[in-house]
Amino acid sequence: MLQLGTQVQYVKGVGPRIAEMLAVKGIATVEDLLYYLPFRYEDRNNPRTIAELRPGEMACVIAEVRTSMLMRTRRMPIFEMTAGHGRAALKCLWFHGAYLEGRFQPGQMVALYGKVEANAHGRGGLQMIQPQFEILGEAEPGEEPGEYHSLEIGRIVPIYEATGKLTSRWFRRIIYRALQDLAPEIPEALPDAVLGHMSLIGRRESFLAAHFPDPGESFADLQAQRTPAHLRLIFEELFFLELGLELKRRKARGRPGIAFVIGDRIRSAIKRILPFHPTAAQKRVLREIVDDMRHPSPMRRLLQGDVGSGKTIVAFEAAIIAIENGFQVALMAPTEILATQHYLSARRILESAGYRIVLLTGSVEAAQKREIHRHIAQGNAQLVIGTHALLQEKVEFADIGLVIVDEQHRFGVMQRMKLMRKNTGVEPDVLVMTATPIPRTLALTLYGDLDVSVIDELPPGRTPIVTRRVPDERSTEVWEFLRKIVAAGNQAYVVYPVIEESETDTELKAAIKMYDELRKKILSGLRIGLLHGRMAADDKDAVMRRFQKRELDVLVSTTVIEVGVDVPNASLMVIEHAERFGLSQLHQLRGRIGRGSAKSYCILMTGKKITPEADQRLDTMVQTSDGFVVAERDLELRGPGEFFGTRQAGMPDLRVANIIRDRKILEAAKREAVFVLQGPNEQISQEEQTRALRHLQSHWNRRYGLVEVG
Ligand code: ADP
Ligand code: MG
């Protein structure tokens, strides 16, 4: 009899050698094996006939092998197999298919899964290229022929990701045996009240139904992993993830930090510097930040707000509180341009109050740098603004109280950690700002120990940006429009995806070459500047400043302007080869305009080659300027891995859940985790709470790199 905790090598058919292979996949116990869910299902209950198939669809068919042979073409060996039933036939091709020689025998029944295509040569014939296949009734070594026939046909069949020598079929049989031998009672880790709130089915039942569904189960729900069995397993995984994160957050709040004092004097200092009335959202997030700062534990807060929502002023307000309390503040930006810009606005807004502000970037000369370091070490510099590189250098603060990290849309969780370690005394407060408006619970999950504040409102007086797609052929109209904008007293950005034209792709317009062309011909007479990442920092600054002072009408640029640049008088952005940019990137770029009172336009110019995904990105841009919607679309199009970079960015390594697809469940899991931690009470017994915490510790903590439960 197997228990969930039994080592996987004791499952029938698995020995020590195979157990080693499974260990590589993270499968050590019976429970791990049962969490290895099928990634899709085949409906072999009602298989399709070949005659029903239509080109373009993904389909599963069961047919009889007729002929097969290896064809040695000049370019590569192609293995061809024809399967059929009745008079209908389906040709299957595998490129480099020499390994399949001798694999099929005429008369065998075979299940095929792949994309149906019209056969290039035959009239009306159909084919599948590289289909997945399973020869039905075939025995694995050591089995009776036909022993597991019933697992493969006449039912909804689970398909597993193969790994090395272990095929999908092998997993199916092993998991089947494990379920046969599993103890009838397996312990429940979730409290009754939670099961009730979520109407969850039992664990044992879930494992059975997810691997070997009832014939009546909705096939669509299975493929989408939305059956009650899937929902139960996904919820469980996310519940324990959120339980761990919540504990971690609570523990962090117990550490010693600074309790800033905020009285009338500081309030009026803040009021004096504000150049405008804050929006309701800005007021709300400032209150949240102030509450954290007064609290004697270190603030760990994420400030989210779409581009242009006005995060900077909120950061400055927090800075004033720290400075007025006698502490130093560090403000870090992802690029030199942005650091410089923060520095300029800090001086504009804060210097009248007498605060001492310094800028420290990589391009500051050595002698001057030493001087600045000394000011910081002696506590003369009250607000230190720099790039993230600030962390890597040996900057010693006299008494740092607040660290503000402006990440824009980058996720530099690792860098944040470094800064926290640098401080020797009490931990400073940390405020991280990001312009990627991801759903709140998702942010809480990705940033683990951070609390989240959201600015969900733009400053007043903004007119919505009009976004249009225009093919290259109509560029003349675009440049005419640009001239009109400039004639009306506004400025424009023209953005290119690369700096220099590549040798391979002459289609692609390059910033430098186009800068010349625009200056000399297309836009002659206008004042045009060039900005790209390979320029020296001083030159970049100079150009940026001239654009800011309206000494330039047009700024030709690469994506270096995508982060945080703020020139309200710019009301047009032309993005060339917009099909080459990612969705979030386009949104960030567009965020540079629409900051003033003039109506703003974003023109997405496109070349000839547009993939379907690029097409969707461009359409999304035209349809919405809501950063929240854009981020969700981007997540859907790219998937979380690519969206956030690597796992290093804080993506937990989940087995069955997907925090994007399952974000609704994630919300519920978080709510339930908080609910369980509120116990014991009449709904959650002490025993249930302890059981859940023990389960977290023994099953999930190590996997997700969470803290031990103290
Ligand atoms: P982001 O959130 O992208 O960092 P910024 O802080 O750069 O946005 O603000 C965008 C622009 O809006 C700036 O020009 C800023 O001065 C202006 N702004 C911010 N808050 C307000 C407000 N409450 N009323 C009017 N203008 C504001
Ligand atoms: Mg900003």
XYZ file of N, CA, C and O and ligand atoms in Angstrom, residues 311-312 342 406 408 564, ligand 2:
25
model
N 4.210 59.137 -10.039
C 4.866 58.455 -8.923
C 5.993 59.306 -8.329
O 6.256 59.254 -7.134
N 6.646 60.088 -9.210
C 7.840 60.806 -8.768
C 7.549 61.716 -7.583
O 8.292 61.719 -6.603
N 15.515 62.729 -12.821
C 15.052 62.799 -11.432
C 15.822 63.887 -10.685
O 15.260 64.621 -9.878
N 13.507 53.169 -8.441
C 12.605 53.388 -9.568
C 12.934 52.343 -10.615
O 13.916 52.457 -11.332
N 10.838 51.294 -12.985
C 10.020 51.383 -14.181
C 9.482 49.999 -14.469
O 8.877 49.407 -13.600
N 10.742 56.587 -18.440
C 10.569 57.743 -17.571
C 10.822 59.150 -18.073
O 10.616 60.092 -17.347
Mg 8.702 58.075 -13.285
